[in-house]
Structure formats: structure tokens, C-alpha cells
XYZ file of C-alpha atoms in Angstrom:
776
model
C 130.193 169.067 73.326
C 133.250 170.050 71.702
C 136.956 170.743 73.429
C 136.891 174.674 72.121
C 134.537 177.441 71.043
C 135.766 179.959 68.156
C 133.353 182.780 68.199
C 133.776 184.840 65.102
C 130.886 187.720 64.448
C 128.565 186.160 61.433
C 126.179 183.448 61.175
C 127.455 182.619 57.755
C 131.060 183.268 58.324
C 130.835 180.691 61.754
C 129.299 177.730 59.628
C 131.887 177.786 56.726
C 134.846 177.969 59.354
C 133.163 174.533 61.275
C 133.687 172.484 58.600
C 137.513 173.103 57.988
C 138.377 172.915 61.895
C 136.102 169.024 62.746
C 135.336 168.151 65.826
C 137.063 169.596 68.715
C 135.790 173.020 67.886
C 132.589 174.555 67.510
C 132.063 177.807 66.244
C 129.803 180.351 67.321
C 128.316 184.122 66.351
C 127.847 187.195 68.069
C 125.927 188.884 65.410
C 128.027 191.368 64.721
C 128.975 193.363 67.223
C 127.734 192.853 71.179
C 127.891 196.098 72.961
C 127.112 199.931 72.051
C 127.518 202.919 73.514
C 123.543 203.351 75.592
C 121.918 206.289 74.525
C 120.820 207.046 78.585
C 122.677 204.752 81.295
C 120.349 203.601 84.336
C 122.281 205.570 87.210
C 121.509 208.707 85.017
C 125.459 209.494 84.673
C 126.174 210.455 80.810
C 127.636 207.526 78.689
C 131.133 209.623 77.742
C 132.150 211.062 81.156
C 134.471 213.855 79.042
C 135.884 215.207 82.313
C 137.167 211.367 83.576
C 139.189 211.165 80.694
C 136.599 210.262 78.372
C 135.467 207.407 80.269
C 133.176 205.397 78.169
C 130.429 202.825 79.203
C 128.934 200.409 77.295
C 125.519 197.904 77.758
C 124.811 194.863 75.996
C 122.200 195.920 72.978
C 119.096 194.379 73.823
C 118.536 192.741 71.388
C 122.182 190.763 71.595
C 121.028 189.555 75.229
C 120.057 186.048 74.610
C 122.968 185.494 72.324
C 125.163 186.458 75.879
C 123.450 184.760 77.705
C 124.142 181.728 75.441
C 127.291 182.477 74.415
C 128.039 182.560 79.152
C 126.109 179.505 79.130
C 129.298 177.156 76.627
C 131.917 179.628 77.527
C 131.466 177.764 80.559
C 130.710 174.398 79.935
C 134.300 174.360 77.311
C 136.257 176.324 80.059
C 138.116 180.227 79.040
C 141.415 179.004 78.739
C 139.575 177.017 75.528
C 138.172 180.002 73.820
C 139.135 181.809 70.250
C 138.235 184.904 69.201
C 138.107 185.180 65.362
C 136.639 188.228 64.846
C 137.751 189.573 61.831
C 140.834 191.415 61.231
C 140.539 195.098 60.877
C 139.669 197.208 63.772
C 136.141 197.024 63.967
C 136.926 192.926 64.685
C 139.181 193.741 66.990
C 136.559 195.967 69.497
C 134.237 192.775 68.887
C 136.893 190.971 70.355
C 137.579 192.988 72.845
C 133.515 193.590 74.216
C 133.340 189.655 73.846
C 136.482 189.164 76.842
C 134.300 192.133 78.347
C 130.850 190.140 78.522
C 132.456 186.884 78.848
C 134.428 187.471 81.851
C 137.636 187.096 79.307
C 141.037 187.906 80.196
C 142.292 190.203 76.512
C 146.005 189.544 77.443
C 145.921 185.923 77.469
C 143.073 184.674 75.619
C 143.458 183.075 71.441
C 142.177 185.904 69.159
C 142.969 184.172 65.583
C 142.887 186.938 62.023
C 142.719 184.821 58.724
C 141.869 187.596 55.815
C 140.296 184.180 53.830
C 138.060 181.757 54.528
C 140.086 178.394 53.464
C 141.253 175.244 55.291
C 144.897 176.170 55.026
C 144.063 179.620 55.996
C 142.112 179.079 59.032
C 144.334 176.400 60.146
C 147.818 178.329 60.097
C 145.793 180.993 61.941
C 145.318 178.659 65.273
C 148.487 177.185 65.041
C 150.046 181.138 65.724
C 146.735 183.001 67.548
C 147.724 185.647 69.505
C 146.260 188.347 71.828
C 143.731 190.953 72.062
C 145.599 194.183 70.138
C 144.491 196.972 72.205
C 146.430 199.954 70.062
C 143.629 198.516 67.304
C 141.042 198.581 69.749
C 141.863 202.442 71.288
C 141.724 203.832 68.069
C 138.597 202.159 66.695
C 136.776 203.750 70.143
C 138.463 206.672 69.281
C 136.349 207.072 66.147
C 133.076 206.211 68.036
C 133.421 208.093 71.380
C 134.419 210.995 68.377
C 131.317 210.541 65.878
C 129.330 209.987 69.632
C 129.810 213.720 70.942
C 130.176 214.778 67.487
C 126.675 213.595 66.830
C 125.305 214.595 70.697
C 126.217 217.645 70.923
C 125.693 218.851 67.327
C 122.754 217.157 66.016
C 120.783 218.783 69.470
C 121.923 222.751 67.498
C 120.624 221.511 63.735
C 117.514 220.395 65.655
C 117.111 224.002 66.434
C 118.178 226.137 64.030
C 118.149 224.801 60.655
C 114.597 224.596 59.472
C 113.485 220.870 59.214
C 116.959 219.717 60.014
C 117.611 216.289 61.313
C 120.903 216.022 62.185
C 124.607 216.458 61.720
C 127.895 213.472 61.622
C 131.611 214.006 61.596
C 132.088 211.922 58.127
C 128.962 212.670 56.867
C 128.845 216.352 56.688
C 132.010 217.206 54.006
C 130.643 214.527 52.164
C 127.366 216.538 52.098
C 129.246 219.542 51.567
C 131.135 218.111 48.596
C 128.084 216.911 47.015
C 126.749 221.227 47.422
C 129.716 222.487 46.053
C 130.050 220.042 43.234
C 126.055 220.760 42.218
C 126.490 224.513 42.746
C 129.486 225.176 40.057
C 127.219 222.866 37.986
C 124.183 225.299 38.547
C 126.954 228.404 38.005
C 129.148 226.721 34.668
C 128.628 229.228 31.836
C 128.530 226.929 28.841
C 130.278 228.084 25.591
C 129.337 226.552 22.051
C 131.912 225.746 19.400
C 130.264 223.381 15.856
C 132.449 220.287 15.066
C 133.162 219.785 11.180
C 133.765 216.026 10.951
C 133.021 214.182 7.230
C 132.425 210.899 6.197
C 134.677 209.531 3.744
C 135.527 206.276 1.771
C 137.579 204.284 0.090
C 137.696 200.783 -1.235
C 134.317 201.092 -0.325
C 135.481 200.757 3.003
C 134.034 203.864 5.130
C 135.619 205.957 8.163
C 135.197 209.492 9.616
C 137.473 211.885 10.350
C 137.253 215.305 12.281
C 138.465 218.476 10.944
C 141.705 220.113 12.557
C 139.990 223.555 13.931
C 135.942 223.908 15.214
C 134.128 227.063 15.019
C 133.115 229.770 17.228
C 129.787 230.412 15.344
C 127.094 229.059 13.317
C 128.865 231.627 9.978
C 132.055 230.505 10.196
C 131.026 226.828 10.006
C 128.318 227.771 7.564
C 131.734 229.762 5.307
C 134.136 226.840 5.664
C 131.454 224.170 4.535
C 130.637 226.363 1.925
C 134.433 226.709 0.558
C 134.094 223.253 0.832
C 131.809 222.578 -2.659
C 133.902 220.896 -5.483
C 136.566 220.254 -3.145
C 139.035 218.000 -3.554
C 140.178 215.611 -0.949
C 143.978 214.151 -0.973
C 145.992 211.615 1.999
C 148.161 213.678 2.993
C 150.293 211.973 5.792
C 150.276 208.786 7.631
C 151.942 208.216 10.956
C 151.519 204.652 13.112
C 152.787 203.918 16.366
C 153.154 201.761 18.467
C 151.619 201.645 22.032
C 150.935 199.436 25.077
C 148.672 198.699 28.172
C 148.822 198.131 31.026
C 146.589 196.273 33.697
C 145.210 197.801 37.132
C 146.497 196.333 40.222
C 143.849 193.947 41.975
C 141.303 195.599 44.093
C 141.261 197.388 47.184
C 137.934 198.347 49.141
C 137.605 201.434 47.580
C 138.616 201.138 44.129
C 135.818 197.751 44.406
C 133.615 200.369 44.377
C 134.192 202.823 41.881
C 134.345 199.317 39.774
C 131.351 197.893 40.228
C 129.510 200.918 40.242
C 130.844 201.833 36.573
C 130.730 198.831 34.953
C 127.603 196.890 36.980
C 125.867 199.585 38.360
C 126.306 198.446 41.850
C 125.345 201.025 44.678
C 128.309 200.913 47.645
C 125.919 199.412 50.068
C 125.139 196.124 47.613
C 129.205 195.942 46.982
C 129.613 195.122 49.969
C 126.911 193.067 51.418
C 127.484 190.832 47.817
C 131.115 190.878 49.382
C 130.592 190.720 52.349
C 128.332 187.601 51.129
C 131.152 185.441 49.161
C 134.201 186.214 52.032
C 132.054 185.069 54.301
C 131.305 181.479 51.895
C 135.532 181.558 51.572
C 134.868 182.487 48.093
C 137.394 185.405 47.966
C 139.529 187.333 50.901
C 138.629 190.308 53.582
C 136.673 192.985 51.501
C 138.062 195.480 53.798
C 141.551 196.732 52.686
C 143.619 199.448 51.552
C 146.153 196.999 49.923
C 146.491 196.212 46.642
C 149.261 193.556 47.270
C 149.069 189.574 46.109
C 150.797 186.948 48.228
C 153.165 184.702 46.419
C 150.878 181.609 46.973
C 148.672 183.793 44.947
C 150.619 184.481 42.683
C 151.882 181.425 41.340
C 148.444 179.935 41.349
C 147.368 182.957 39.248
C 150.399 182.577 37.095
C 149.712 178.730 36.548
C 146.175 179.468 35.515
C 146.791 182.427 32.737
C 149.892 179.551 31.501
C 147.912 176.598 31.679
C 144.274 178.663 30.286
C 145.884 181.045 27.769
C 149.243 180.301 27.174
C 153.204 181.487 28.406
C 153.144 184.829 26.334
C 149.939 185.684 28.529
C 151.937 185.439 31.868
C 153.591 188.759 33.133
C 154.369 188.158 36.775
C 153.218 191.679 38.133
C 153.672 193.056 42.681
C 152.309 196.192 43.086
C 152.954 198.500 46.039
C 150.347 200.337 48.113
C 150.160 203.264 48.071
C 147.375 204.248 50.459
C 148.003 205.910 53.549
C 147.688 204.724 56.703
C 146.890 201.181 55.044
C 146.171 199.263 57.695
C 143.221 197.403 57.635
C 143.935 194.124 56.289
C 147.817 192.287 54.419
C 146.180 192.011 50.850
C 144.019 193.126 48.334
C 140.195 191.497 47.219
C 140.975 188.130 45.725
C 139.371 185.004 44.355
C 140.421 181.749 47.322
C 140.846 179.655 44.391
C 141.513 181.412 40.989
C 139.954 178.706 39.342
C 136.733 178.977 40.010
C 134.734 180.460 37.665
C 130.883 179.805 39.715
C 130.738 181.026 42.836
C 127.263 181.898 43.653
C 123.507 180.812 42.996
C 122.720 184.312 42.942
C 122.813 187.165 39.986
C 124.595 189.560 41.739
C 127.351 188.366 44.198
C 128.217 185.973 41.239
C 128.583 189.098 39.138
C 130.952 190.776 41.508
C 132.996 187.666 42.186
C 133.610 187.764 38.300
C 134.202 191.621 38.312
C 136.981 190.194 41.035
C 138.394 187.266 39.641
C 138.709 189.189 35.913
C 140.812 192.137 37.545
C 142.683 189.703 39.827
C 143.539 187.336 36.489
C 143.882 190.386 34.914
C 147.184 191.916 36.955
C 149.363 189.189 36.765
C 148.674 189.009 32.869
C 150.803 190.336 29.673
C 150.069 194.537 28.650
C 147.813 194.394 25.605
C 149.798 196.177 22.360
C 148.722 198.350 20.548
C 148.620 200.374 17.309
C 147.565 203.891 17.135
C 147.141 205.320 13.352
C 146.437 208.643 12.471
C 145.474 209.606 8.751
C 145.566 213.408 7.526
C 143.155 214.591 4.421
C 144.205 217.224 2.698
C 141.766 219.927 1.000
C 142.611 221.341 -1.997
C 140.739 224.264 -2.425
C 141.949 225.057 1.869
C 145.169 223.630 1.307
C 146.787 227.157 2.282
C 144.032 228.786 3.341
C 144.984 228.872 7.452
C 142.562 230.434 10.326
C 141.512 233.987 11.520
C 143.010 232.183 14.862
C 145.496 230.468 14.607
C 148.513 229.963 11.971
C 147.324 226.114 11.194
C 146.835 224.511 8.411
C 143.287 223.123 7.816
C 142.753 219.799 7.684
C 140.743 216.052 8.803
C 142.376 213.924 10.780
C 141.027 209.595 10.959
C 142.505 207.571 14.087
C 142.597 204.208 14.276
C 143.286 202.255 16.576
C 144.617 198.305 16.709
C 144.930 195.625 19.191
C 148.148 193.315 18.600
C 147.791 191.650 21.125
C 145.051 191.289 23.474
C 146.997 190.635 26.308
C 145.318 191.025 29.827
C 141.995 192.654 28.018
C 141.271 189.234 26.552
C 139.585 188.714 29.693
C 139.333 192.361 31.707
C 138.797 195.167 29.417
C 136.409 196.199 26.184
C 137.938 194.791 22.822
C 137.080 197.169 20.203
C 139.285 197.924 17.060
C 138.667 201.270 15.406
C 140.168 200.424 12.202
C 140.667 202.580 8.843
C 141.104 201.416 5.234
C 144.390 200.520 3.553
C 145.543 203.600 1.804
C 148.225 205.388 0.650
C 149.814 209.190 0.531
C 148.737 210.781 -1.928
C 145.287 208.864 -2.633
C 142.631 210.910 -3.540
C 139.943 210.524 -1.265
C 135.317 210.310 -1.483
C 133.715 212.513 0.354
C 130.394 210.991 1.443
C 128.436 213.492 3.893
C 129.799 216.689 5.649
C 128.725 217.811 9.209
C 128.768 220.758 11.872
C 127.935 220.488 14.598
C 127.390 222.570 17.732
C 128.478 221.863 20.671
C 128.213 222.458 24.547
C 130.575 222.683 26.698
C 130.275 220.095 29.561
C 129.710 221.647 32.537
C 131.725 219.280 35.604
C 130.085 216.036 36.197
C 127.892 214.713 39.203
C 128.920 211.980 41.147
C 128.213 208.938 41.052
C 129.006 206.631 44.471
C 132.114 205.405 42.756
C 133.300 208.730 42.129
C 132.457 210.203 45.199
C 133.904 207.567 47.292
C 136.980 207.394 44.893
C 137.301 211.957 46.018
C 137.237 211.073 49.748
C 139.863 208.481 49.447
C 141.919 211.190 47.431
C 141.032 213.372 50.144
C 141.625 210.994 53.111
C 138.287 211.601 54.220
C 137.373 207.678 56.067
C 138.176 204.407 55.213
C 137.320 201.373 53.610
C 135.586 199.571 55.745
C 132.870 203.037 56.080
C 132.828 204.969 52.689
C 129.329 202.429 51.832
C 128.146 204.213 55.104
C 128.798 207.090 54.697
C 127.089 207.432 51.636
C 123.995 204.983 53.014
C 123.732 207.576 56.108
C 123.119 210.617 53.410
C 120.579 209.335 51.491
C 118.535 207.877 54.882
C 118.853 211.448 55.949
C 117.746 213.085 53.197
C 120.848 214.976 52.520
C 120.838 213.982 49.646
C 119.021 211.627 46.835
C 120.023 209.288 43.792
C 118.813 211.217 40.692
C 116.360 209.273 38.168
C 115.865 212.512 35.755
C 116.934 211.334 31.898
C 117.384 214.710 31.332
C 116.003 218.215 29.830
C 115.828 218.635 25.855
C 117.730 221.313 24.295
C 118.128 222.182 20.772
C 121.448 221.185 18.587
C 122.552 223.193 15.074
C 123.723 220.997 12.463
C 124.396 222.141 9.254
C 125.681 219.552 5.893
C 127.028 220.776 3.018
C 124.595 218.289 0.231
C 125.006 219.170 -3.405
C 127.073 222.229 -2.798
C 124.778 224.277 -0.451
C 124.543 224.416 2.927
C 121.774 223.148 5.012
C 120.503 223.912 8.413
C 118.517 221.039 10.349
C 117.795 221.627 14.351
C 117.656 218.385 16.503
C 117.222 217.934 20.058
C 119.201 215.810 22.633
C 118.805 215.200 26.134
C 121.024 217.438 28.763
C 121.978 217.185 32.347
C 119.806 213.742 33.024
C 120.619 212.964 36.614
C 119.739 208.956 36.165
C 122.327 207.145 38.669
C 124.123 210.169 40.331
C 123.605 211.900 43.728
C 122.252 214.856 44.088
C 122.052 217.253 46.872
C 118.881 218.050 48.314
C 117.864 221.882 49.295
C 118.307 219.792 53.245
C 121.457 219.510 52.089
C 122.197 221.907 50.732
C 121.145 223.984 53.679
C 122.430 221.939 56.437
C 126.194 222.075 54.570
C 125.513 226.248 54.339
C 124.368 226.529 57.883
C 127.963 223.897 58.707
C 130.590 225.903 57.171
C 129.075 229.813 58.704
C 128.946 227.841 62.300
C 131.079 225.190 62.657
C 133.563 225.413 59.969
C 135.654 222.104 61.787
C 133.308 219.646 60.961
C 133.213 219.653 57.763
C 136.739 221.383 57.065
C 137.837 218.041 54.631
C 141.845 218.977 55.441
C 140.269 218.663 59.129
C 138.606 215.516 58.572
C 141.950 213.972 56.984
C 143.559 214.979 59.656
C 141.305 213.048 62.099
C 141.779 209.977 60.394
C 145.579 210.099 60.467
C 145.131 210.429 63.716
C 143.391 207.288 64.369
C 146.272 205.576 62.477
C 148.195 207.303 64.141
C 146.554 205.661 67.897
C 146.621 202.259 65.906
C 149.976 202.177 65.529
C 150.825 203.157 69.920
C 151.934 206.778 68.351
C 149.658 208.524 69.779
C 147.406 208.313 73.480
C 143.273 208.397 72.445
C 142.466 210.568 75.386
C 145.014 212.974 73.260
C 143.344 212.697 70.225
C 139.773 213.216 71.970
C 140.867 216.171 73.985
C 142.439 217.913 71.466
C 139.097 217.973 69.154
C 136.470 218.490 72.036
C 137.777 221.411 73.389
C 137.311 224.039 70.629
C 134.623 221.798 69.187
C 133.138 222.057 72.294
C 133.278 226.062 72.656
C 131.706 226.362 68.819
C 128.413 224.197 70.644
C 128.418 226.800 73.347
C 128.161 229.912 71.438
C 125.656 228.428 69.481
C 122.721 229.843 71.544
C 123.825 233.531 69.962
C 122.441 232.034 66.362
C 120.134 233.763 64.272
C 117.676 230.491 63.329
C 115.017 233.233 61.285
C 118.305 233.944 59.647
C 119.796 230.370 58.535
C 117.974 229.069 55.726
C 117.724 231.771 52.246
C 114.595 233.661 51.991
C 113.758 236.289 48.826
C 110.483 237.789 48.270
C 109.202 236.711 44.757
C 106.379 239.474 44.058
C 103.479 241.229 45.364
C 100.528 238.868 44.531
C 98.022 241.366 41.808
C 94.904 240.260 43.372
C 94.942 240.276 47.134
C 98.235 243.111 47.295
C 100.439 240.081 50.032
C 104.381 239.885 49.595
C 105.109 235.962 48.854
C 107.935 234.989 49.736
C 110.295 231.576 49.045
C 111.528 230.482 52.329
C 112.785 226.737 54.040
C 110.667 225.389 56.027
C 109.827 222.708 57.694
C 109.592 219.852 54.526
C 112.210 221.876 52.423
C 111.373 224.655 50.600
C 107.930 226.173 49.862
C 106.368 229.368 48.920
C 104.498 231.285 51.703
C 101.806 233.526 50.515
C 100.877 236.501 53.276
C 103.430 237.765 56.149
C 103.415 236.523 60.149
C 103.552 238.926 61.482
C 99.929 240.196 60.329
C 96.694 239.302 61.964
C 95.376 236.666 58.528
C 97.348 233.352 58.602
C 99.350 233.242 55.073
C 98.808 230.302 53.018
C 102.089 227.891 52.084
C 102.135 225.854 48.891
C 104.994 223.713 47.758
C 107.809 224.423 46.058
C 106.684 224.642 41.818
C 109.054 220.835 41.232
C 112.339 222.138 39.777
C 112.423 225.450 41.266
C 114.940 226.634 44.330
C 114.248 229.139 46.594
C 117.042 231.484 44.264
C 115.283 231.253 40.921
C 111.384 230.629 41.924
C 109.924 233.271 39.349
C 106.456 235.649 40.549
C 104.368 233.484 37.357
C 105.751 230.406 38.809
C 104.585 231.320 42.531
C 101.115 232.505 40.993
C 100.678 229.391 39.689
C 101.225 227.585 43.453
C 98.734 229.126 45.213
C 96.060 228.235 41.835
C 96.206 224.442 43.963
C 94.413 222.479 45.403
C 92.323 223.012 42.358
C 89.255 220.725 41.353
C 89.430 218.558 38.644
C 86.231 217.275 38.412
C 84.293 214.509 39.624
C 84.504 210.211 39.259
C 81.265 208.313 37.941
C 79.657 207.967 40.841
C 79.956 212.104 41.691
C 82.974 212.548 44.009
C 85.094 215.642 44.110
C 88.808 215.330 42.227
C 91.174 217.324 43.972
C 94.165 218.440 42.031
C 97.419 218.477 44.003
C 101.411 219.120 45.144
C 102.226 217.943 48.977
C 105.650 216.950 50.696
C 106.276 214.380 48.568
C 104.968 215.477 44.670
C 101.871 216.320 42.958
C 98.632 213.957 43.571
C 95.042 213.672 43.037
C 93.196 213.061 46.294
C 89.125 211.306 46.093
C 87.880 211.767 50.232
C 90.560 209.945 51.612
C 92.332 207.840 48.682
C 95.307 209.718 46.810
C 97.300 208.766 44.001
C 100.669 210.444 42.685
C 100.926 211.857 39.324
C 104.356 210.708 38.010
C 104.251 212.443 34.250
C 101.223 214.371 34.835
C 101.463 218.318 36.217
C 98.084 219.042 38.616
C 97.820 222.230 37.476
C 96.219 220.873 33.813
C 95.257 216.969 34.579
C 92.398 216.218 33.176
C 89.039 214.549 34.095
C 89.348 211.979 31.828
C 93.524 211.089 33.154
C 92.609 212.295 36.212
C 89.578 208.824 36.548
C 91.584 206.661 34.895
C 94.479 206.807 37.478
C 91.968 206.849 39.934
C 90.006 203.423 39.022
C 93.326 202.414 38.513
C 93.936 202.713 41.979
C 90.765 201.415 42.972
C 92.510 198.483 41.405
C 95.528 198.208 43.233
C 93.997 198.899 46.561
C 91.412 195.945 45.928
C 93.625 192.984 45.175
C 95.786 194.862 48.584
C 92.655 193.409 50.318
C 92.422 189.349 51.395
C 89.527 189.570 54.180
C 87.462 192.816 55.645
C 85.670 192.097 58.491
C 84.975 195.962 58.753
C 87.153 197.609 62.023
C 89.474 194.443 60.895
C 91.654 193.522 57.654
C 93.749 190.416 56.078
C 96.001 193.225 53.700
C 98.617 192.440 50.829
C 101.297 194.050 51.735
C 104.528 195.129 50.727
C 106.608 191.958 52.118
C 103.676 189.712 52.494
C 100.084 189.479 53.775
C 99.146 191.129 57.012
C 96.656 191.764 59.850
C 95.429 195.235 60.732
C 92.716 197.557 62.562
C 94.794 200.703 61.728
C 96.405 200.715 64.330
C 98.432 197.456 65.098
C 99.609 194.884 62.432
C 100.142 191.312 62.882
C 102.296 189.031 60.477
C 100.559 185.497 59.732
C 102.404 182.769 60.328
C 104.566 180.814 56.824
C 102.224 178.129 57.395
C 98.726 179.284 57.126
C 97.230 180.410 54.456
C 95.818 183.869 54.676
C 92.492 183.346 52.920
C 91.276 180.598 54.821
C 92.160 183.238 58.693
C 87.971 184.297 60.468
C 87.678 187.126 62.291
C 88.297 185.652 65.477
C 91.765 184.247 64.132
C 93.061 187.272 62.706
C 91.724 189.552 66.263
C 93.301 186.896 67.806
C 96.884 187.641 66.266
C 96.662 191.416 66.665
C 96.298 190.666 70.669
C 99.689 188.335 70.347
C 101.143 190.332 68.186
C 103.938 192.563 69.975
C 103.377 196.348 70.647
C 105.605 198.998 68.643
C 106.795 201.261 70.786
C 106.271 204.859 70.285
C 109.481 207.057 68.036
C 111.116 208.868 71.254
C 109.743 212.816 70.973
C 113.017 214.824 70.301
C 114.011 216.921 73.149
C 116.678 219.563 73.864
C 118.302 220.897 76.763
C 119.045 224.034 77.656
């Protein structure tokens, strides 16, 4: 046994560190947090005793008991004085170090605590030379966040379950994020789009074609047509040429927030995937710590980048810069995210990790490179027949303008940025040009853009909501709860008017373009809209942006020792608990929109659009009448506020008998909780493209046959009650109630019925999910 024990939170991190420390050190992992606040305690007391200074009980997680036992054993062998805690350098890492002290019987005031923001030999050796002890101010800040989030969830979620149809839970930071998305969606819905006509001409000079736009847009088709007609036989002359030099500077190195934004925009990575890749690169020693608010680079890193840039590109490409961190309360780390070795180009065999590493490396190098130099050119082209004509709305002389940009020195754009020269031909003032094509195209004003994961992270950061370590969790949680989903829609077709001047006359054409695409965007679900409205009406404090940001600042104050943990918790809890106490008066029947759509002409019963357990739905008939009402899912694309009587009547046509299969079984089409489908016996087939109202018998039979083929390929062996199947995560055994994994060294095709039954008996039984109950 080595003389010293180093404890980290990640097995991958342990493996990387151990190779740098030598034989005198053993490095083990706690595999993340080792303790948490239990849902229930053994003695029946509340886990957080609010009346007694927010005294909090913690328990070793059931899956960590074995880890805790092994760590205790090694601590006993090496001695407590030879234990080093090397968890991450942020608040979460500090809290893990404190919990390890509590579990392993270590004194946090004298146990050696080391931190480093990169896993390299020099950084680790330097950390070992200057250990500190556990910073209890950081621990108390983490405790405050954890306790507050638990209190909000514990007290508010039961109210949501009771009062909100289909409500799951509510979180202190996730709820403002949902509100942001809901507000943006309603801005889009309320947007009144205007349209105008943009005139564009293709000119050519010395066999080079280039585009120019008219410096005026028209509000109507008639105005645009009149203008185009006036150009018949017109002469076009270069009346002015302006050139202006410019520069473009590189952005700062990545923080956690900007890395998530840029990885989303450039690579299409979600926040969760970005942070998972960054974590792997950090643990492998390839980049510095990935949770940081800082844009600062160490002197050593700047020197390494400068040396590499000069050697590879030349001294003219090197410009040393020091960026200043603007983020309020920046406390997560001391340096931006950068490579530990600037010259290393390949950091991983994993495609996604390598893409992210390349992005980080290029951004870091670019930050220490020279500005790009540009030359911007504008060519003004006058129209002879219009030279003195002015628009009715302004005194502006109508002319075409062609704009180009040439990069004269690429600078940092050599490694980071897309180089695209918009070249214009060499023309002189007075040159006459020939117009190859002139058209006026209808343009529609764009509504506010939906948030992507990257733009939502930026908005949360701008508002001061959350911190680097929480962004990915916030976005993942709101999607897991079903309040937000990632859009897949390609958009709806829209007619666009195009007028073209051809041989002196104007021709009109209708073309189509897509509008309202949601692909890659975050879209609130009806459940998200409902929970946001409920909290806005009854718990404004929980989702108020300024209040949430103020709470984050108070966590920073606790970490700095400027605010007592319990003072902050008490100030929050008092007003919050009063709202909880008053929630009993909330009328559940009035939560969520309910609207009478119209009367069914056949039965004379009312059709109501309302929110049910699984989302928006339609109800035919009244719950107060003796006859039980009928229910139908909301038609695709419709909302409670917008569904029409025609759509509602069509929804109640389902389920519909489409026809029969070749062996005579009935095929039904319907819409369920998870969308449209066809059903044959107990087999369900999703309809991805077809509408259940008009899917044909031929298409339904084809889909059914394809599903049967897929189901047949799933079955490896069928012993009647017990089956061996191919599943999403590999082959497994099932009896319909219990599943069992097949050992990796066992061929699933070789299993007998006896083998399968034995593996089922030996498989652990999953605990039944706890029923949600609430105390009055």
C-alpha cells in the first residue's frame, strides 16, 4: 500500500492523476457525490429542520455504500494524516470534499485539500506542494443552493400535483427558464407579420456578374410593379464608389457559457452533450477545468500560444491579449477553458470529443492572434430614367447599391472563422452596366426567434439566472419533465410573390418558402405553458427573473463570507412558505384555459377544449350530465385557444375502421397520447406521415407488414411465457413482468428455456415506483 491516499470524484480523473504522482500515492474515486439529503429519514424527522436553523441530515447513497466502505478501509491503512482530497475546485467539488471528511471521519480543518484547474504533471505537483484545507464558506454556499432547491421542490411540487392537471413538479431555477420559453412562444403567436417588396438586380461588367439591391423597399405589389415597369429601357451607370478599411477582432477564450453557445451554433451539440465531452477532455488532461466564468489565460498559456502561433504562422499573426472577466460573481475557476498543450491537435479518438477539443483549441489560439484586416466597398448604381425621381415617403433618390468585402489579411480568421470574400468587379465612376435580371421579391417580417439551447444559455447568463455548473442541468430537466421539447418541424409552406422584369414587361410568379421551422429549437409544450401560467399567477416569487438572479448573488455572498447561510435561507423561506400556506384556496377547476368550441350538430352536446391529465384535449358532453362524456386528443397543431369546431368534430370521428389485414383482422386508426397510430389486435403502429382520418387500407397494410417484420427480428427465441428478445440496449429475457440481462459471454441464440428461466429467477426485482401522496 502506498503512503498516501488521494481521493477524487471521477474514476477517469483518478487514472490520469495517478500516472503523475508516482508510487507513493494511491488515487481512488468517490464516483461523484457520496451523500445526499434523503427523502425520508429513519427517525421520522424531516431531513431539513427549518425551525432549528435549517439543520440538514445527510445519508450515504445506497449505491455508494460499497465505495464508502472501501475508502474507509484504505484510510485506516494509510492513516488520516496521509489523506489528500482532490475533488474539483468549484463549490460542488468543495462540498464533495466536506462530505468525504464527514463519512471517513476526517477533520476538515486539517485534512489536506488540493485543487488544480488542469490535470497536468506540473499543475498536480504544484498543488501537492501547497495544500490547503476545506473552504467551509464554499461548502455553505453549496449547501444553501441544495437546501433551497430541496425546500422549493418539497413544498411546491405537491401543490402542483394537486392543482395543475398533469402537473409533475416545479423547480426554483428550471421554472424561470420555462417561463422564458413560454413568453417567447407567445410573442411569436402574437406577432403580426408585415410584408414588403425588395428589388434586386444582377449586373455584369467585364464578364463578372454581381448583385445589387435597391436602396428602397415597397409596401405593396402595385408599387413594386410600377417601379419595375419604369425600368424598361433604363440605363444603369456607376455613380459612386466608396472604400473603407476595417478590422475584425477575435473573441475571448471560452467560458462554460460561451462554450455551450458556440458548440450548439457550430457543431449542433446540446448543452448536456457539450459538458459531457468537456468533462471527458478535462479528466484526460487535455483541457483546463470546464466550469468557469473566467476569460483569463495564465501567463504560461499565453506564452505557449504565442510561441506556437509565431512558429507556425509567423510573427505578424501574433498579438498578445489579456481579456478581463465581466461576469458578476465569477468564482467557479481562475482561468478560461483552454488546451493544456497548445500544440496538440488530436486529443481523442471519439469524434464528438475531438470536434469539441478542436473548437476549444482554435478559439484559444485565435484569442492571441492579430486582427483580420478588411476592405469594404460600396458601388452605387444610378438609373437614368429615375435619376431625379424620389419616393413618395422620403426624399431619397432611388439607386442600386452593391456591397462587397475583401479580407486583405486573415489574421485570427486563419484558425477561427469562416473566410468568405464577397468580391466586386473593378469598375470606375461613369461606367455603364448591363442588368441581366431584375426582380422584386415579397419579404415577410420575421417574428422573434425561438431559443436554441445555446441562445437560452446566453439569456440565462444575461439575466444572472444559474451558474456555469447548472445550465446543462436546467435545460435537461425542463425537457425531462415534459415542459419543453426540442422541435423537429421543418416549417410550413408559404406563398411568395416574385415579380420579374423580362423583355420590358413584368411577369408575376408564385413560389413557396418554408416558414416557422422548429428544428433544433426549444419549444414549450402545453404542459409547460400551463405550469408557467400557474406559477405566474400564484407563485410569482419563484419565477421572477430579478428575484432568481438576486438569490444567485446571495449564494456568491455566502461563498465570500459576506452573508450567513441561515439568514439567507430564512429570508427566502418566510415569504415563500406563506404562499404555500395560502395555496389551498386555489380552485383547480380554474387552472388552465377551458373554452367551449361549439355544439355537436348530431347530439346537441357542447364540445369543450380543456387541459387534461396528459395535455390539451377535447370533451364532448358535460361531466354534470348522467351520460358519460367522450374525449379526444387535441388535433395536431391546434391549441385550446385556436381549435375550431370543424377540427373538433373531425377529432371525434376517430377511432376509424380503415379496413382489414390480409388474414381478416380489423385495422383501426386513432390518435393517442403519443400521437396518431393504427391498431391491429394488440399491435400498435405509429403514423409518422399519414393522417388517421384518411390513411388508406393499402398504406395501413404496408405499415402493419413492416411492423410485423421488425417484431419478428426482435424475437431471438420464443418459449411461450418466456421470450429472448433483441432490445434497444442489446438482447434480454422477459416474461412480460420481469426482464433479465444476458451475460456478455453468452450467445443469446444458445439459451434453452431452462437457461432463460434461471436467469430470470436470478435477476434482481425492480422496486415498484412509489405512488405520489400528499399530506393535507
